[in-house]
mmCIF file of C-alpha atoms in Angstrom:
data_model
loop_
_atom_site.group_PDB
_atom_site.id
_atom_site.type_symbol
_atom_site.label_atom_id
_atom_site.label_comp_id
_atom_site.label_asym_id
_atom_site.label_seq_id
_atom_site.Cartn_x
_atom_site.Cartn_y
_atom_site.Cartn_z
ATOM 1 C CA UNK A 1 -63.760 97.105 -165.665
ATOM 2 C CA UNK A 2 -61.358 95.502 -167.644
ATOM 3 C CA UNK A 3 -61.848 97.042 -170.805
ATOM 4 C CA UNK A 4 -61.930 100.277 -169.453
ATOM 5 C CA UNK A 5 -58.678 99.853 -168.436
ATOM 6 C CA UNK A 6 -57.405 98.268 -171.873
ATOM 7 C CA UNK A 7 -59.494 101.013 -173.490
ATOM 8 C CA UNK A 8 -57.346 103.913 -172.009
ATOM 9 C CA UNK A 9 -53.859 102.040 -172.213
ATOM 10 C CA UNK A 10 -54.750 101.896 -176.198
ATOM 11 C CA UNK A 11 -55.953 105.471 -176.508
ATOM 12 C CA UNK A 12 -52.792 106.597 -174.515
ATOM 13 C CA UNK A 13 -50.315 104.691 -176.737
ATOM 14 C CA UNK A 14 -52.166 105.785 -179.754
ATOM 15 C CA UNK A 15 -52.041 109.666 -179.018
ATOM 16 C CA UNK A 16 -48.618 109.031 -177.758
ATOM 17 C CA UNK A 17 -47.038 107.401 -181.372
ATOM 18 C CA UNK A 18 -49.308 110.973 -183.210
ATOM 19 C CA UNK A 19 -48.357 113.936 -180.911
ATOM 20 C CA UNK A 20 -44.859 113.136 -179.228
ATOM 21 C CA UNK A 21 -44.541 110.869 -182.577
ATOM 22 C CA UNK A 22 -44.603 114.214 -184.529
ATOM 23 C CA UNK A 23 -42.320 115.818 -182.102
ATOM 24 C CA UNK A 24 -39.399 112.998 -182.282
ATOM 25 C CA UNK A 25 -40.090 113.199 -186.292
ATOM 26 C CA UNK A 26 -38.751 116.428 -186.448
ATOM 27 C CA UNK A 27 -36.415 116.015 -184.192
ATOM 28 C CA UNK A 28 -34.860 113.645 -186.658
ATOM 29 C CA UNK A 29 -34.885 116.090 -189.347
ATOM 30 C CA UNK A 30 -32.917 118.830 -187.436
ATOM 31 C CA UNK A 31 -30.289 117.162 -188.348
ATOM 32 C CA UNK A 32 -30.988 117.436 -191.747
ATOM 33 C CA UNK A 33 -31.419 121.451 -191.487
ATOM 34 C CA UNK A 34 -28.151 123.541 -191.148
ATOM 35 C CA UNK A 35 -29.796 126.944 -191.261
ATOM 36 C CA UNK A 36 -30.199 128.799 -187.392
ATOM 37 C CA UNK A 37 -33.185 130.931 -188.767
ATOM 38 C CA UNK A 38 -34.842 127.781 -190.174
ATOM 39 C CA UNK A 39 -34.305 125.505 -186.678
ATOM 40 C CA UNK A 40 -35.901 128.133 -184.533
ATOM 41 C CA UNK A 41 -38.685 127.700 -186.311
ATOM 42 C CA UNK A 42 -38.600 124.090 -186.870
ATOM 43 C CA UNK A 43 -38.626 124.311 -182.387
ATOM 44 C CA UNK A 44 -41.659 126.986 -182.442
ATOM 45 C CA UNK A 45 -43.556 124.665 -184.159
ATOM 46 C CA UNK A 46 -43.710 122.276 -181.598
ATOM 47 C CA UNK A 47 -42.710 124.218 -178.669
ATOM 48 C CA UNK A 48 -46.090 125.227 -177.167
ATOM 49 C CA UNK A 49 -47.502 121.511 -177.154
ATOM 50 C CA UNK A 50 -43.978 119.928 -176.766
ATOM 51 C CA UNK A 51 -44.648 118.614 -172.428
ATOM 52 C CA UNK A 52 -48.095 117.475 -173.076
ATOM 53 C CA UNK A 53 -47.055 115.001 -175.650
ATOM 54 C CA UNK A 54 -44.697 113.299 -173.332
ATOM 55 C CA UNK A 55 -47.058 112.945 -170.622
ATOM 56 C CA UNK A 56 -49.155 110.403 -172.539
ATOM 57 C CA UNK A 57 -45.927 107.973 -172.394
ATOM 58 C CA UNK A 58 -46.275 108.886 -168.775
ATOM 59 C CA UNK A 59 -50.243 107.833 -168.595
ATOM 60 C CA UNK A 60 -49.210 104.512 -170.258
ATOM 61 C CA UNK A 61 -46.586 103.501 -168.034
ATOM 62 C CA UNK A 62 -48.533 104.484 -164.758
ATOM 63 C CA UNK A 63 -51.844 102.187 -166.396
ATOM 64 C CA UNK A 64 -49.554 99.475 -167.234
ATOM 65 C CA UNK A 65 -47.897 99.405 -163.493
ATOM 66 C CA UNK A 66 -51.291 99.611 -161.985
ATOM 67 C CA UNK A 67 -53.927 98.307 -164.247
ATOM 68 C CA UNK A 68 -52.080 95.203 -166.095
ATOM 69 C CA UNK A 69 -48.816 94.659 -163.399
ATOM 70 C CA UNK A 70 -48.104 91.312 -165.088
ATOM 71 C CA UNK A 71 -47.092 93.110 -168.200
ATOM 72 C CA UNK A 72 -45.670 95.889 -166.957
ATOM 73 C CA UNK A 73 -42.864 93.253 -165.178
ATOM 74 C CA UNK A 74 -42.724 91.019 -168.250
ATOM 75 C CA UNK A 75 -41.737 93.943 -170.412
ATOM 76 C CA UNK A 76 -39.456 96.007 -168.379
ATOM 77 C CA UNK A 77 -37.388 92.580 -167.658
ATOM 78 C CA UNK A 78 -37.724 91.687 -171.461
ATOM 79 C CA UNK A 79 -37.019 95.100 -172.939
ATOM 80 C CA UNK A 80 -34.654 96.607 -169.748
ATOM 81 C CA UNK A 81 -32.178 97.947 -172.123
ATOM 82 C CA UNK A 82 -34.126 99.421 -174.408
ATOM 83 C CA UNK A 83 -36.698 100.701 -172.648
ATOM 84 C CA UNK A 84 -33.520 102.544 -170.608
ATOM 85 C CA UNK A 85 -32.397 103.592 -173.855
ATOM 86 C CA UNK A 86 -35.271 105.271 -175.004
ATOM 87 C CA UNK A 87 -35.638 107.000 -171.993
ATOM 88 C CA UNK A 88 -32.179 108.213 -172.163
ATOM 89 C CA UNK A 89 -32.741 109.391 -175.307
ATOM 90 C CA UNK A 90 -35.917 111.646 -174.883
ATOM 91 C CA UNK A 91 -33.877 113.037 -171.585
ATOM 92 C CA UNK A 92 -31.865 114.484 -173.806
ATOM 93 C CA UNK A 93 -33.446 115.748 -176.510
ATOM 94 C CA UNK A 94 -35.428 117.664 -173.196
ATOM 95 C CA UNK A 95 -32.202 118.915 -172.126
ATOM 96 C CA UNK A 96 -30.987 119.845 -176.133
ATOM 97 C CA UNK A 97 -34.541 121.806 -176.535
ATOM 98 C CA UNK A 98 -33.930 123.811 -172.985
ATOM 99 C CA UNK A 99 -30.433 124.536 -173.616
ATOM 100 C CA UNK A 100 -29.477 125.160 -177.191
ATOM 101 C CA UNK A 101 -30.929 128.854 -176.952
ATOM 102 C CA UNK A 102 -28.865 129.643 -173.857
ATOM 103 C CA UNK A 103 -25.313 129.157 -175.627
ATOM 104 C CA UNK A 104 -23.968 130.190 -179.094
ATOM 105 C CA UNK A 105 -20.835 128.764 -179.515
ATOM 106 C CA UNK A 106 -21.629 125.352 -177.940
ATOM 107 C CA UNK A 107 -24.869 125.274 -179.606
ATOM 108 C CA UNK A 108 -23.786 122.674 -182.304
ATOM 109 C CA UNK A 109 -23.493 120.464 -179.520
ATOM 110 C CA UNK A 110 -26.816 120.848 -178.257
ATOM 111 C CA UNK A 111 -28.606 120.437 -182.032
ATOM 112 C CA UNK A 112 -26.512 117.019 -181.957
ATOM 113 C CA UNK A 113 -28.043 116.071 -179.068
ATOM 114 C CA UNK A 114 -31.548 116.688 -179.811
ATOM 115 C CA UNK A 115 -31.003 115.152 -183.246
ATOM 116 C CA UNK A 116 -29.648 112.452 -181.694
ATOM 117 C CA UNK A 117 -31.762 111.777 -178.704
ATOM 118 C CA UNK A 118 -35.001 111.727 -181.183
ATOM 119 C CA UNK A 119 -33.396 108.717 -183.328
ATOM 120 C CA UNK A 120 -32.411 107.156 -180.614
ATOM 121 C CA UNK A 121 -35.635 106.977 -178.518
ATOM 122 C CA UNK A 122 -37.561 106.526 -182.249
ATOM 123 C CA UNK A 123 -35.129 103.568 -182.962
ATOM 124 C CA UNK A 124 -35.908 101.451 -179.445
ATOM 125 C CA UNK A 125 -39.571 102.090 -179.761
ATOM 126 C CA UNK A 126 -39.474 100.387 -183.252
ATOM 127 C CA UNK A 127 -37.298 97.767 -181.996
ATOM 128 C CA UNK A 128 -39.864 97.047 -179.061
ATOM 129 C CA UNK A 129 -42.115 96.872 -181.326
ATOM 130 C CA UNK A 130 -40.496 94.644 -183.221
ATOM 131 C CA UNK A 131 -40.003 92.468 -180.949
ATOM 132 C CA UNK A 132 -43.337 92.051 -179.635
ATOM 133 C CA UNK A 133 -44.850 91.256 -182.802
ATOM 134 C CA UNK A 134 -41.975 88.831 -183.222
ATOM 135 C CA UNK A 135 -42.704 87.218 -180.118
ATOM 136 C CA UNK A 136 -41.073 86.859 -176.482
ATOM 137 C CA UNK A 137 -39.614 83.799 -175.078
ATOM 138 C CA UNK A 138 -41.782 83.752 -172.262
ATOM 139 C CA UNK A 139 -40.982 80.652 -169.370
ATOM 140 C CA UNK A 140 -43.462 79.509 -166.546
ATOM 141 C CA UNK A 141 -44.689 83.473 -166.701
ATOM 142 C CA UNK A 142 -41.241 84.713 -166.470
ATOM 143 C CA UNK A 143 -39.024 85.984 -169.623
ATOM 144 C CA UNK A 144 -36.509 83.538 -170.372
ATOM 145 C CA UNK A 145 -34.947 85.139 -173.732
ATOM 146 C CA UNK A 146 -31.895 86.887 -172.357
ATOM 147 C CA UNK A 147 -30.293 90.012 -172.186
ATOM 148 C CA UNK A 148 -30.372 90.608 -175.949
ATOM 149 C CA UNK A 149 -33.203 88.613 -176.860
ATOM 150 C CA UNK A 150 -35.448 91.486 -178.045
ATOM 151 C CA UNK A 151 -32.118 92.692 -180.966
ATOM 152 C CA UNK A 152 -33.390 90.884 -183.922
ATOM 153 C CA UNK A 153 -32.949 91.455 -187.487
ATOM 154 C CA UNK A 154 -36.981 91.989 -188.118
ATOM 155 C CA UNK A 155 -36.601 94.583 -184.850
ATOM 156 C CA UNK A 156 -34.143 96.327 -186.204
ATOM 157 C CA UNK A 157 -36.161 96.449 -189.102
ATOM 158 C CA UNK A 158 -38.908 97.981 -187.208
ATOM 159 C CA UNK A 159 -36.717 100.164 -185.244
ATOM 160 C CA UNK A 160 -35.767 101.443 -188.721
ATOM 161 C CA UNK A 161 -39.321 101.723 -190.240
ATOM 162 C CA UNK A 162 -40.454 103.827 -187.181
ATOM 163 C CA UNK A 163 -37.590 106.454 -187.050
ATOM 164 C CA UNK A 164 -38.762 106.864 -190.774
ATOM 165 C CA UNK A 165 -43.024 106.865 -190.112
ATOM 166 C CA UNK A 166 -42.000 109.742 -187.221
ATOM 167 C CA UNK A 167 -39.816 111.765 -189.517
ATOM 168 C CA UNK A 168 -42.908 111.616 -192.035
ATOM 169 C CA UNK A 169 -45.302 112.527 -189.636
ATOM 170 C CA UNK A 170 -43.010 115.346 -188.572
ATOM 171 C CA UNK A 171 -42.649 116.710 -192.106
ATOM 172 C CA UNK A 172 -46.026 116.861 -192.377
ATOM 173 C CA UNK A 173 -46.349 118.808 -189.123
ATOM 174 C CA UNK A 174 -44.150 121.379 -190.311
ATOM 175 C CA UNK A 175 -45.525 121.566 -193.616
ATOM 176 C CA UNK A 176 -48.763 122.212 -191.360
ATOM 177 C CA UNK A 177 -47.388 124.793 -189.068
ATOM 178 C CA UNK A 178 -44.972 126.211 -191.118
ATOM 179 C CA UNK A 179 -44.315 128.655 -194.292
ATOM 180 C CA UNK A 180 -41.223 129.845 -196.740
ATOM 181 C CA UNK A 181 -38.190 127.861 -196.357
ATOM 182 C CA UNK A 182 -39.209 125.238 -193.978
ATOM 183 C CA UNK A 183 -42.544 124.196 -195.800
ATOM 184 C CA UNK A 184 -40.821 123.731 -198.964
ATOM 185 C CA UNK A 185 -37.848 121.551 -197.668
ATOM 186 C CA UNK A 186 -40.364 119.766 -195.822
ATOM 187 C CA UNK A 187 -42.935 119.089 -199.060
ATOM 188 C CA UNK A 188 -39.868 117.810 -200.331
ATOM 189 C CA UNK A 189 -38.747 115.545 -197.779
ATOM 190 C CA UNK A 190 -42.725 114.353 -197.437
ATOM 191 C CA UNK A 191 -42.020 112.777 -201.100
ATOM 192 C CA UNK A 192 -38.673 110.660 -199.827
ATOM 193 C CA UNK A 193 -40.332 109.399 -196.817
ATOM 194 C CA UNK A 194 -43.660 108.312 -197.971
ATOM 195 C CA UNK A 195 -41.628 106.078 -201.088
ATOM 196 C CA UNK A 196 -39.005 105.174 -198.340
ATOM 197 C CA UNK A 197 -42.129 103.858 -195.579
ATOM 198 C CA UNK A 198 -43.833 102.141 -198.546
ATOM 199 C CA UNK A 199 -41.175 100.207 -199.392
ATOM 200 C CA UNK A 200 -40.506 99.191 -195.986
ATOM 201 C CA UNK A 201 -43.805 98.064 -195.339
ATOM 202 C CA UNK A 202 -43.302 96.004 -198.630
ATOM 203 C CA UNK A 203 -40.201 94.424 -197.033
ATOM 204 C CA UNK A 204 -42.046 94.020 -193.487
ATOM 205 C CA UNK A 205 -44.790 92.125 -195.022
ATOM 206 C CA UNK A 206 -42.088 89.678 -197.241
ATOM 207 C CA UNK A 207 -40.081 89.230 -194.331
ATOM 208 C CA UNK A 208 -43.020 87.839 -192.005
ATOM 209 C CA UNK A 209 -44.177 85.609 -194.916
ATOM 210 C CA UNK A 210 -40.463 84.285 -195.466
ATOM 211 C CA UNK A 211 -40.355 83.588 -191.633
ATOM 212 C CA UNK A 212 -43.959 82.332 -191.148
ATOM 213 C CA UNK A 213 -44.505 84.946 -188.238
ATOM 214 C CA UNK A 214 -47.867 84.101 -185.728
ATOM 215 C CA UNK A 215 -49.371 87.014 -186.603
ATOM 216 C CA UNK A 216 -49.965 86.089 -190.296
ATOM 217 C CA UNK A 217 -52.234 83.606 -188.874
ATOM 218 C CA UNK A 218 -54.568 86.252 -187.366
ATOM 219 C CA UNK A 219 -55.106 87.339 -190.299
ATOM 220 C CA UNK A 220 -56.180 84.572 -192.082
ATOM 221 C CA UNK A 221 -58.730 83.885 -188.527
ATOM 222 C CA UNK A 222 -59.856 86.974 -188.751
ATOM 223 C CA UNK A 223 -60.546 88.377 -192.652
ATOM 224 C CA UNK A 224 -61.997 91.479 -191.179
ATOM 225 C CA UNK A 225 -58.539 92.876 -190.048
ATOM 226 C CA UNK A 226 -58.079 93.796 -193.753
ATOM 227 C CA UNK A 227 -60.302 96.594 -193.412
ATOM 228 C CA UNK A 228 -57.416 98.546 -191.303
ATOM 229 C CA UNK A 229 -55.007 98.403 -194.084
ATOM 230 C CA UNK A 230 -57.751 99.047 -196.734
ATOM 231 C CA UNK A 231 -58.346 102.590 -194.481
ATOM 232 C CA UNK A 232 -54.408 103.243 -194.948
ATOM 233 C CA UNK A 233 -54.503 102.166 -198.351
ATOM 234 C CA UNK A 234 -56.882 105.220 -199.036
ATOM 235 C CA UNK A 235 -55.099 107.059 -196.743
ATOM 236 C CA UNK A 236 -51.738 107.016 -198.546
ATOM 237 C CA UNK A 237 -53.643 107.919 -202.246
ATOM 238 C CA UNK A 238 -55.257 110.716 -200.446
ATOM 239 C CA UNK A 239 -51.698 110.952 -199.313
ATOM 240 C CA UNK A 240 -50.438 110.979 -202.456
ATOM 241 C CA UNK A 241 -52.556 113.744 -204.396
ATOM 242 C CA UNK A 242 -52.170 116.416 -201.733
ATOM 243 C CA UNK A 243 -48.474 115.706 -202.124
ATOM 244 C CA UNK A 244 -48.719 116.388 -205.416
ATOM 245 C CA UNK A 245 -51.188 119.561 -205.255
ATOM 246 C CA UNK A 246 -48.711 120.644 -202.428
ATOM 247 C CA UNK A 247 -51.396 120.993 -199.990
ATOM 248 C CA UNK A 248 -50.114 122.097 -196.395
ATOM 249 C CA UNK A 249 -53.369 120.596 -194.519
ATOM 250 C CA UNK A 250 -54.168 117.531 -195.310
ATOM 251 C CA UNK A 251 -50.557 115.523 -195.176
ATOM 252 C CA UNK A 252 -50.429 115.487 -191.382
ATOM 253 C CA UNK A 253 -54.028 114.121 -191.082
ATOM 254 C CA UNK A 254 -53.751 111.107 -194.006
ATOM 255 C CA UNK A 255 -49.928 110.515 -192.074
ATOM 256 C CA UNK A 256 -51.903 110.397 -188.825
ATOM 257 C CA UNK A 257 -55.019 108.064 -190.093
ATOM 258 C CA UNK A 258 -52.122 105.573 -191.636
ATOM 259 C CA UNK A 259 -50.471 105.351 -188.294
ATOM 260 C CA UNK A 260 -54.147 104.703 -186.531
ATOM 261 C CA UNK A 261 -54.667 102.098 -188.906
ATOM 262 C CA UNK A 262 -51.042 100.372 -188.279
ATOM 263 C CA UNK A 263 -52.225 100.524 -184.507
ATOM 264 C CA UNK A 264 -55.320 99.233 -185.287
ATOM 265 C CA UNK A 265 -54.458 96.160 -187.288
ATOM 266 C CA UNK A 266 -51.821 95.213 -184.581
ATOM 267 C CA UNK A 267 -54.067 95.483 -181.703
ATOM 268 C CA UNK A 268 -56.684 93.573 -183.264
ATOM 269 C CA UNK A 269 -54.193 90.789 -184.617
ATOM 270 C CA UNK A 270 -52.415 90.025 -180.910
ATOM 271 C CA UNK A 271 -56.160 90.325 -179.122
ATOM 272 C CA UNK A 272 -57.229 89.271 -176.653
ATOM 273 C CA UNK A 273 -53.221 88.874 -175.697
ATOM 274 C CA UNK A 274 -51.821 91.842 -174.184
ATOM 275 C CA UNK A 275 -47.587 89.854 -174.685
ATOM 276 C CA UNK A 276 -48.212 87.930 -177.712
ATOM 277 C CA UNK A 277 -49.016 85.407 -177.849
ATOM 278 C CA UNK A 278 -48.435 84.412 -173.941
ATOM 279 C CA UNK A 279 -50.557 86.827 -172.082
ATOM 280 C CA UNK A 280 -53.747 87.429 -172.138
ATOM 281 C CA UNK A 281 -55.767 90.902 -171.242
ATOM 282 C CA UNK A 282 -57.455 88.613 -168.183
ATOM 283 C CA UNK A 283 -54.303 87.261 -167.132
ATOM 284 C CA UNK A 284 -52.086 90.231 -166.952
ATOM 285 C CA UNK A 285 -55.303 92.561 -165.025
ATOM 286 C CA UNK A 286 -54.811 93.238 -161.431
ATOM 287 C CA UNK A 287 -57.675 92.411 -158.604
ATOM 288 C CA UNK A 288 -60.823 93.793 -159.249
ATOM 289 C CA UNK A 289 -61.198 95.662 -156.393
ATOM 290 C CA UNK A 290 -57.397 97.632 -157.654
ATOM 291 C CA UNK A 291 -58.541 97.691 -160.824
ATOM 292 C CA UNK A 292 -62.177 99.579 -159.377
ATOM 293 C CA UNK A 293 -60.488 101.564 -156.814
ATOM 294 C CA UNK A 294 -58.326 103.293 -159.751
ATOM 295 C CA UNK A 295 -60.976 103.863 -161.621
ATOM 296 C CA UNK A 296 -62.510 107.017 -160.186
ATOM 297 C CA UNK A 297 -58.879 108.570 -161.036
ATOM 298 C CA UNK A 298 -58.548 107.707 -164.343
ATOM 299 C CA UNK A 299 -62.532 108.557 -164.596
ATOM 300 C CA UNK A 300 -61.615 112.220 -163.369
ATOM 301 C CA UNK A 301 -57.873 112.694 -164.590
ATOM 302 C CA UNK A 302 -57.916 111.201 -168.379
ATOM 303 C CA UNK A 303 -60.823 113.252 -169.824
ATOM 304 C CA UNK A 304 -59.511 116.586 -167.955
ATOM 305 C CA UNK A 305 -56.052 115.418 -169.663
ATOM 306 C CA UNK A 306 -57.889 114.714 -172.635
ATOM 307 C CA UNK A 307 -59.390 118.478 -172.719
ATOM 308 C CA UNK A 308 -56.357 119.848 -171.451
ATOM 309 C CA UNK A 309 -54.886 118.446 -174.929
ATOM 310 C CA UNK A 310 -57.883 119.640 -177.033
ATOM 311 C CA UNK A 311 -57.543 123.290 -176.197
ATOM 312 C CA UNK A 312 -53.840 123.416 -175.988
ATOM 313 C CA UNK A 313 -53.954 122.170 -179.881
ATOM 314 C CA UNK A 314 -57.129 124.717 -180.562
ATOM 315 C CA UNK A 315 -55.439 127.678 -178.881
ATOM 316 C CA UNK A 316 -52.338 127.106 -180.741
ATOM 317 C CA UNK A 317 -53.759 125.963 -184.260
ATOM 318 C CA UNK A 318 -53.014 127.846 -187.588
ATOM 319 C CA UNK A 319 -49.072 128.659 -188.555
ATOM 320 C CA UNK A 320 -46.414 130.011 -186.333
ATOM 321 C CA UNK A 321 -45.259 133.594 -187.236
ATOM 322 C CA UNK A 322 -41.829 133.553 -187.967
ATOM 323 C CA UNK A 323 -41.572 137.549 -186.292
ATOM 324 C CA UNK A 324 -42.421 135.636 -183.040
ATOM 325 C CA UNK A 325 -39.726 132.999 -182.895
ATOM 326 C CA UNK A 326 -37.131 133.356 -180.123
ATOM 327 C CA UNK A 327 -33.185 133.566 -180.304
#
């Protein structure tokens, strides 16, 4: 019962960081765009799948309060600011995306907001992050690290390397979705971000061996974890070539498999903690008989949520006319 639990939290998170991940990504490049013409359609791309993405944050909070309590508490008194932050922040890029069509001559203010909103909420996701893989200062089951323990320089870091994986993975959506003007600036901001997330995952990786970081040590227990960044090592060469051959398709879905495989080597390296390295999946697991009496909802809800997701993506697949964008 257990792992069906842990199973769902990780499939949550995971389609949370691709879909809404793509959504905050070019969120962070409307700031970069100056032309009206080009951010309407830069919004129609993600407009008809834009409230299902944010209900998988939704889904991961709700398993987290019910399924694994412990952790839920830990984190929310560990990452209080942050987390508040965050939510802040995708508020109002909600608010931008509503209102920005129903003014002209405050609409600057509105662009700013969204713009702003998605690096903020990108930024204290990386920093949690961070943080976690870091490692809380966790005392007799209760976080002991203070108000600002989580800011630190390798969360920051993070914080920084994720605002630039979701504006990559938001390029690439556009380049999927879109044609003319947008495709082309977004081709060529596709070849800036990949270069600038490869070298921060080059300074990640020196930075944890400089500091001797606990999760290094998984890796050398467990030799098999290579095989996730072997996947994103092909990944990025696919990558690569259909940034060269200016392919429109396959960007997105080599973006997408590098993230799974980012997620994959960091759930594997803090198992079978769910805090590292302080909590483990047993410990943090409500009752049984909660964890059983939930299941029959999350057996019903998640795969209708999961359909719900598949045909909203199939009904809306292909690129966006530009005729049909709204003013």
């Amino acid at each position: 019962m257990v792992m069906f639990w842990v199973s769902l939290l990780a499939i949550s998170i995971l389609l949370y960081v691709l879909l809404d991940g793509a959504d905050l990504g070019i969120g962070i490049l409307f700031a970069s765009t100056r032309g009206e013409e080009e951010r309407h359609v830069m919004l129609s791309a993600v407009e008809p799948i834009w409230d299902g993405n944010e209900t998988w944050l939704v889904v991961t909070g709700v398993i987290l309060w019910g399924a694994f309590p412990v952790v839920y508490a830990t984190l929310l008194s560990a990452f209080y600011l942050p987390l508040f932050l965050m939510l802040a922040g995708l508020i109002l890029r909600g608010v931008a995306f509503e209102f920005r069509n129903k003014t002209q001559r405050m609409r600057w203010i509105w662009d700013l907001s969204f713009a702003g909103g998605s690096l903020i909420a990108s930024f204290m996701q990386g920093i949690t992050v961070g943080a976690l893989v870091e490692g809380l200062q966790v005392t007799n089951g209760q976080y002991s690290g203070g108000d600002f323990g989580w800011l630190t320089p390798f969360a920051a870091l993070c914080g920084i390397g994720l605002c630039l994986g979701y504006a990559l993975l938001g390029a690439c959506w556009l380049v999927k979705k879109c044609d003319a003007e947008v495709r082309d600036r977004a081709h060529r901001q596709i070849r800036v971000l990949a270069v600038s997330v490869l070298v921060f995952l080059v300074v990640v990786f020196v930075y944890a061996l400089t500091e001797h970081l606990p999760i290094l040590h998984r890796w050398i227990d467990r030799p098999y974890l290579f095989a996730f960044p072997a996947i994103g090592a092909i990944a990025a060469i696919v990558l690569g070539h259909s940034i060269l051959s200016l392919n429109d398709r396959w960007p997105f879905y080599m973006v997408a498999l590098i993230f799974v495989s980012a997620f994959g080597t960091l759930a594997l390296s803090f198992w079978p903690y769910m805090i590292p390295f302080v909590v483990t999946v047993d410990e943090a697991a409500a009752p049984r008989s909660s964890l059983e009496f939930m299941f029959w909802g999350g057996a019903v809800v998640f795969p209708l949520m999961l359909l719900y997701t598949l045909v909203s993506y199939t009904v809306f697949r292909g690129k966006i006319k530009t005729t049909a964008v709204h003013y």
